[in-house]
Tab-separated table of C-alpha atoms and ligand atoms in Angstrom:
chain	number	residue	atom	x	y	z
N	1	UNK	CA	-194.877	-138.818	-93.833
N	2	UNK	CA	-196.651	-141.629	-95.731
N	3	UNK	CA	-194.885	-145.223	-96.389
N	4	UNK	CA	-194.329	-147.296	-99.310
N	5	UNK	CA	-193.230	-150.678	-100.101
N	6	UNK	CA	-191.420	-151.090	-102.881
N	7	UNK	CA	-191.169	-154.630	-104.220
N	8	UNK	CA	-188.911	-155.323	-106.931
N	9	UNK	CA	-189.020	-159.346	-107.193
N	10	UNK	CA	-187.128	-162.408	-105.807
N	11	UNK	CA	-184.645	-163.923	-105.838
N	12	UNK	CA	-182.896	-167.470	-104.053
N	13	UNK	CA	-179.810	-167.903	-101.724
N	14	UNK	CA	-178.657	-171.105	-100.719
N	15	UNK	CA	-180.863	-172.128	-97.622
N	16	UNK	CA	-177.664	-172.912	-95.600
N	17	UNK	CA	-176.134	-170.428	-95.900
N	18	UNK	CA	-178.846	-168.453	-94.690
N	19	UNK	CA	-179.398	-170.626	-91.685
N	20	UNK	CA	-175.715	-171.279	-91.265
N	21	UNK	CA	-175.436	-174.115	-88.043
N	22	UNK	CA	-179.545	-174.552	-87.846
N	23	UNK	CA	-180.285	-177.988	-89.527
N	24	UNK	CA	-181.940	-177.470	-92.708
N	25	UNK	CA	-184.620	-180.334	-91.039
N	26	UNK	CA	-185.544	-177.410	-88.758
N	27	UNK	CA	-185.631	-173.855	-91.203
N	28	UNK	CA	-187.795	-176.619	-93.875
N	29	UNK	CA	-190.145	-175.327	-92.157
N	30	UNK	CA	-190.575	-171.890	-92.572
N	31	UNK	CA	-188.790	-171.605	-95.807
N	32	UNK	CA	-188.757	-174.186	-98.532
N	33	UNK	CA	-185.507	-175.332	-100.773
N	34	UNK	CA	-185.810	-176.208	-104.558
N	35	UNK	CA	-184.168	-179.227	-105.625
N	36	UNK	CA	-180.771	-177.536	-105.251
N	37	UNK	CA	-181.057	-176.642	-101.501
N	38	UNK	CA	-181.975	-172.620	-103.075
N	39	UNK	CA	-184.514	-171.068	-101.155
N	40	UNK	CA	-186.744	-167.826	-102.670
N	41	UNK	CA	-186.267	-163.932	-100.526
N	42	UNK	CA	-187.113	-160.886	-101.653
N	43	UNK	CA	-185.967	-157.209	-102.109
N	44	UNK	CA	-188.249	-155.848	-100.768
N	45	UNK	CA	-187.629	-151.870	-100.084
N	46	UNK	CA	-189.397	-148.908	-98.308
N	47	UNK	CA	-190.146	-145.905	-99.764
N	48	UNK	CA	-190.961	-142.473	-97.399
N	49	UNK	CA	-192.436	-139.440	-98.208
N	50	UNK	CA	-191.710	-137.078	-95.559
N	51	UNK	CA	-192.233	-132.858	-96.627
N	52	UNK	CA	-189.093	-131.979	-98.607
N	53	UNK	CA	-187.408	-135.791	-98.950
N	54	UNK	CA	-188.714	-138.546	-100.823
N	55	UNK	CA	-185.876	-141.324	-99.323
N	56	UNK	CA	-185.906	-144.885	-100.445
N	57	UNK	CA	-183.905	-147.348	-98.205
N	58	UNK	CA	-181.649	-149.987	-100.259
N	59	UNK	CA	-181.588	-150.701	-103.686
N	60	UNK	CA	-181.889	-154.169	-104.432
N	61	UNK	CA	-179.927	-155.574	-106.557
N	62	UNK	CA	-180.390	-153.427	-109.793
N	63	UNK	CA	-179.050	-155.135	-113.795
N	64	UNK	CA	-176.030	-154.563	-114.049
N	65	UNK	CA	-174.079	-157.178	-113.899
N	66	UNK	CA	-173.211	-159.904	-117.040
N	67	UNK	CA	-175.733	-163.444	-117.298
N	68	UNK	CA	-173.365	-165.808	-115.457
N	69	UNK	CA	-173.734	-163.310	-112.525
N	70	UNK	CA	-177.111	-163.604	-112.480
N	71	UNK	CA	-177.166	-167.228	-113.772
N	72	UNK	CA	-176.414	-168.238	-109.595
N	73	UNK	CA	-179.144	-165.724	-108.370
N	74	UNK	CA	-183.048	-166.779	-109.963
N	75	UNK	CA	-184.128	-163.535	-110.498
N	76	UNK	CA	-187.952	-163.749	-110.930
N	77	UNK	CA	-191.500	-161.993	-110.187
N	78	UNK	CA	-192.962	-159.286	-111.786
N	79	UNK	CA	-192.513	-156.102	-109.754
N	80	UNK	CA	-189.805	-153.949	-110.495
N	81	UNK	CA	-188.326	-150.989	-109.286
N	82	UNK	CA	-189.852	-148.559	-111.356
N	83	UNK	CA	-192.152	-150.459	-111.901
N	84	UNK	CA	-192.917	-150.400	-108.090
N	85	UNK	CA	-192.496	-146.956	-108.183
N	86	UNK	CA	-195.230	-145.495	-110.534
N	87	UNK	CA	-197.345	-147.268	-108.950
N	88	UNK	CA	-197.419	-144.689	-106.145
N	89	UNK	CA	-197.261	-141.834	-108.970
N	90	UNK	CA	-192.939	-142.122	-108.591
N	91	UNK	CA	-190.439	-141.870	-110.914
N	92	UNK	CA	-187.328	-142.798	-109.357
N	93	UNK	CA	-185.385	-139.500	-109.901
N	94	UNK	CA	-187.918	-138.189	-107.482
N	95	UNK	CA	-186.082	-139.617	-104.947
N	96	UNK	CA	-184.005	-138.037	-103.068
N	97	UNK	CA	-181.943	-139.804	-100.632
N	98	UNK	CA	-180.962	-143.427	-100.167
N	99	UNK	CA	-179.813	-144.529	-97.433
N	100	UNK	CA	-178.031	-148.054	-98.376
N	101	UNK	CA	-178.259	-150.301	-94.981
N	102	UNK	CA	-175.026	-152.508	-96.183
N	103	UNK	CA	-172.866	-152.089	-99.465
N	104	UNK	CA	-173.913	-155.620	-99.715
N	105	UNK	CA	-174.997	-156.649	-103.325
N	106	UNK	CA	-178.370	-157.717	-102.982
N	107	UNK	CA	-178.634	-154.217	-101.061
N	108	UNK	CA	-176.444	-151.685	-102.929
N	109	UNK	CA	-176.454	-153.280	-106.939
N	110	UNK	CA	-179.219	-151.146	-108.393
N	111	UNK	CA	-177.082	-147.960	-106.569
N	112	UNK	CA	-175.430	-148.039	-109.833
N	113	UNK	CA	-176.516	-148.823	-113.680
N	114	UNK	CA	-174.015	-149.281	-116.808
N	115	UNK	CA	-174.116	-147.113	-119.381
N	116	UNK	CA	-172.348	-146.975	-122.520
N	117	UNK	CA	-169.830	-148.201	-120.337
N	118	UNK	CA	-170.090	-146.445	-117.710
N	119	UNK	CA	-170.796	-146.978	-114.487
N	120	UNK	CA	-173.017	-144.293	-113.244
N	121	UNK	CA	-175.931	-144.107	-110.364
N	122	UNK	CA	-178.779	-144.891	-111.339
N	123	UNK	CA	-180.917	-142.116	-109.134
N	124	UNK	CA	-179.408	-139.215	-110.678
N	125	UNK	CA	-180.990	-136.502	-108.297
N	126	UNK	CA	-180.542	-138.519	-105.302
N	127	UNK	CA	-177.686	-138.471	-102.287
N	128	UNK	CA	-176.805	-141.806	-100.663
N	129	UNK	CA	-176.127	-142.267	-97.613
N	130	UNK	CA	-173.617	-144.239	-95.436
N	131	UNK	CA	-171.294	-143.953	-92.298
N	132	UNK	CA	-167.559	-144.145	-92.866
N	133	UNK	CA	-166.596	-147.175	-91.168
N	134	UNK	CA	-168.772	-149.392	-93.111
N	135	UNK	CA	-167.695	-147.721	-96.239
N	136	UNK	CA	-163.710	-147.922	-94.699
N	137	UNK	CA	-164.836	-152.062	-93.992
N	138	UNK	CA	-166.473	-152.687	-97.835
N	139	UNK	CA	-163.534	-151.050	-99.675
N	140	UNK	CA	-160.922	-153.041	-98.241
N	141	UNK	CA	-163.012	-156.001	-97.582
N	142	UNK	CA	-161.999	-159.400	-96.083
N	143	UNK	CA	-161.507	-162.341	-98.328
N	144	UNK	CA	-164.810	-163.845	-95.658
N	145	UNK	CA	-167.320	-160.914	-97.524
N	146	UNK	CA	-165.191	-159.184	-101.086
N	147	UNK	CA	-167.810	-161.949	-103.166
N	148	UNK	CA	-170.730	-159.237	-101.587
N	149	UNK	CA	-168.594	-156.196	-101.723
N	150	UNK	CA	-168.664	-155.452	-105.481
N	151	UNK	CA	-165.792	-153.040	-106.508
N	152	UNK	CA	-168.406	-151.838	-109.660
N	153	UNK	CA	-171.719	-151.600	-106.876
N	154	UNK	CA	-169.453	-149.941	-104.342
N	155	UNK	CA	-166.160	-147.216	-105.905
N	156	UNK	CA	-168.802	-145.733	-108.864
N	157	UNK	CA	-170.974	-144.034	-106.085
N	158	UNK	CA	-168.272	-142.059	-104.429
N	159	UNK	CA	-167.194	-140.981	-108.205
N	160	UNK	CA	-170.946	-139.501	-108.523
N	161	UNK	CA	-169.728	-136.902	-106.193
N	162	UNK	CA	-173.245	-138.451	-104.436
N	163	UNK	CA	-172.160	-140.319	-102.008
N	164	UNK	CA	-172.845	-138.332	-97.635
N	165	UNK	CA	-171.861	-140.546	-94.439
N	166	UNK	CA	-173.840	-140.678	-91.100
N	167	UNK	CA	-172.367	-140.553	-88.046
N	168	UNK	CA	-172.850	-142.482	-85.288
N	169	UNK	CA	-176.101	-141.474	-83.030
N	170	UNK	CA	-176.852	-138.918	-86.164
N	171	UNK	CA	-180.674	-138.726	-86.557
N	172	UNK	CA	-181.578	-138.605	-90.330
N	173	UNK	CA	-184.305	-137.259	-89.682
N	174	UNK	CA	-186.499	-135.732	-87.482
N	175	UNK	CA	-188.640	-138.880	-87.571
N	176	UNK	CA	-186.159	-141.093	-89.038
N	177	UNK	CA	-183.264	-142.318	-86.290
N	178	UNK	CA	-180.463	-144.677	-87.844
N	179	UNK	CA	-179.803	-147.425	-85.462
N	180	UNK	CA	-176.589	-149.756	-86.126
N	181	UNK	CA	-175.341	-153.421	-86.269
N	182	UNK	CA	-172.070	-154.915	-86.499
N	183	UNK	CA	-172.329	-158.741	-86.395
N	184	UNK	CA	-173.931	-159.468	-90.315
N	185	UNK	CA	-170.632	-157.211	-91.018
N	186	UNK	CA	-169.538	-153.060	-89.926
N	187	UNK	CA	-171.753	-150.944	-88.879
N	188	UNK	CA	-174.465	-151.887	-90.518
N	189	UNK	CA	-177.810	-149.216	-90.083
N	190	UNK	CA	-180.616	-150.254	-89.112
N	191	UNK	CA	-184.026	-147.552	-90.615
N	192	UNK	CA	-186.237	-146.433	-87.277
N	193	UNK	CA	-189.402	-144.307	-88.238
N	194	UNK	CA	-191.972	-143.074	-86.322
N	195	UNK	CA	-195.141	-143.366	-88.308
N	196	UNK	CA	-198.597	-143.376	-86.538
N	197	UNK	CA	-197.785	-142.838	-83.763
N	198	UNK	CA	-195.858	-146.462	-84.077
N	199	UNK	CA	-191.882	-147.365	-84.065
N	200	UNK	CA	-190.928	-149.078	-87.285
N	201	UNK	CA	-187.752	-150.859	-87.773
N	202	UNK	CA	-186.347	-152.071	-90.579
N	203	UNK	CA	-184.451	-154.839	-90.268
N	204	UNK	CA	-182.064	-155.412	-93.204
N	205	UNK	CA	-179.841	-158.524	-92.952
N	206	UNK	CA	-180.474	-158.105	-89.309
N	207	UNK	CA	-183.456	-160.454	-89.981
N	208	UNK	CA	-183.614	-161.854	-93.113
N	209	UNK	CA	-187.197	-163.780	-92.492
N	210	UNK	CA	-189.658	-164.548	-90.005
N	211	UNK	CA	-188.558	-167.577	-90.089
N	212	UNK	CA	-184.743	-166.446	-88.666
N	213	UNK	CA	-186.266	-165.284	-85.597
N	214	UNK	CA	-185.629	-167.859	-82.834
N	215	UNK	CA	-182.056	-166.404	-81.385
N	216	UNK	CA	-179.105	-168.604	-83.464
N	217	UNK	CA	-180.884	-168.807	-86.113
N	218	UNK	CA	-177.621	-166.228	-87.635
N	219	UNK	CA	-177.475	-166.781	-91.846
N	220	UNK	CA	-173.700	-168.194	-92.441
N	221	UNK	CA	-172.926	-164.708	-93.906
N	222	UNK	CA	-172.355	-162.794	-90.898
N	223	UNK	CA	-168.845	-162.448	-89.772
N	224	UNK	CA	-169.618	-161.805	-86.170
N	225	UNK	CA	-172.389	-164.614	-85.456
N	226	UNK	CA	-171.706	-164.613	-81.666
N	227	UNK	CA	-172.015	-160.337	-81.617
N	228	UNK	CA	-175.102	-161.386	-83.943
N	229	UNK	CA	-176.690	-163.273	-81.329
N	230	UNK	CA	-175.577	-160.360	-78.286
N	231	UNK	CA	-177.380	-158.293	-80.534
N	232	UNK	CA	-180.222	-160.114	-81.236
N	233	UNK	CA	-180.863	-160.661	-77.366
N	234	UNK	CA	-181.352	-156.984	-77.106
N	235	UNK	CA	-183.005	-155.692	-79.875
N	236	UNK	CA	-185.513	-158.233	-79.408
N	237	UNK	CA	-186.295	-157.596	-75.955
N	238	UNK	CA	-186.589	-153.462	-77.338
N	239	UNK	CA	-188.766	-154.514	-79.670
N	240	UNK	CA	-191.350	-157.384	-77.167
N	241	UNK	CA	-191.165	-153.866	-74.532
N	242	UNK	CA	-191.587	-151.422	-76.621
N	243	UNK	CA	-194.263	-153.352	-79.217
N	244	UNK	CA	-191.848	-151.874	-82.280
N	245	UNK	CA	-192.560	-153.129	-85.693
N	246	UNK	CA	-190.522	-155.529	-87.924
N	247	UNK	CA	-190.745	-154.096	-91.527
N	248	UNK	CA	-188.485	-157.475	-93.060
N	249	UNK	CA	-186.638	-157.509	-96.801
N	250	UNK	CA	-186.138	-160.607	-98.014
N	251	UNK	CA	-188.986	-162.697	-96.023
N	252	UNK	CA	-190.341	-163.855	-99.471
N	253	UNK	CA	-194.360	-164.378	-97.805
N	254	UNK	CA	-194.092	-161.977	-94.758
N	255	UNK	CA	-193.495	-158.030	-94.807
N	256	UNK	CA	-193.780	-156.451	-91.488
N	257	UNK	CA	-194.508	-158.552	-88.094
N	258	UNK	CA	-194.157	-157.694	-84.229
N	259	UNK	CA	-192.775	-160.231	-81.693
N	260	UNK	CA	-193.692	-162.084	-78.139
N	261	UNK	CA	-192.432	-163.134	-75.765
N	262	UNK	CA	-193.634	-167.286	-74.722
N	263	UNK	CA	-192.225	-170.313	-73.052
N	264	UNK	CA	-189.826	-170.978	-75.913
N	265	UNK	CA	-188.294	-167.340	-76.426
N	266	UNK	CA	-189.426	-164.127	-78.088
N	267	UNK	CA	-190.702	-165.589	-81.422
N	268	UNK	CA	-193.576	-163.870	-84.479
N	269	UNK	CA	-197.116	-162.254	-82.542
N	270	UNK	CA	-199.047	-160.780	-85.369
N	271	UNK	CA	-197.354	-160.693	-89.370
N	272	UNK	CA	-199.362	-158.016	-91.457
N	273	UNK	CA	-198.809	-155.788	-94.598
N	274	UNK	CA	-197.770	-152.178	-94.323
N	275	UNK	CA	-201.050	-150.620	-95.710
N	276	UNK	CA	-202.524	-152.354	-92.422
N	277	UNK	CA	-200.413	-149.527	-89.941
X	1	ZN	ZN1	-179.039	-159.059	-97.787
């Protein structure tokens, strides 16, 4: 198995929304904000080459919404999905599978593109993997998440015939399990990968950045923040005990980290790149 980091650039989101009840005086130490209180976040994807399968985790925002929409998110940086794939000798049509951790626009927007006013998959040969619970939740969105579950990102995946569901507890592949978290949104999927004798956990929005490691640093976007705190407590302990490596989708600086017990609670241990493993 080979793993590749697929950098797709950066976007901005309100720092307060990203840190929930935590005061700015605390979070700005790790995640400085601009004059509009926006912090910079990465959309860092993971590509897994394993046997005949080439699996991408998440797709970032894509480019089909209008200028007004993207005006809110200040997309920037030199990397794109296609450039990063090309760097390793891949094309998007080589991708056989895409695991969508959840269907918020910054994770699945790139799955669908606009072509001659039609909305079609941006990956011709890929199966898209979600789960029934999350799919049902996303296509009938609650008022809180409605602005994150965009119909144009989601419905065309189903209409394309490329949508597949994993069952809870079902293994994705010999070396890849899917873990779940239900506090950010219903049934978010966290791929867990056995790699070079280590375990890598793709954190998606359970841990957006190293600055979010203290247990109460839960995003304001989470639908069930108390559940997120419980989930973090049990995941964080497991991560320390089993020495997992965490892959960070949204941290604008740090790619991978490990955790350790400290007097203050569980905190970061080491920070490194995927290529250092
Ligand atoms: Zn996200």
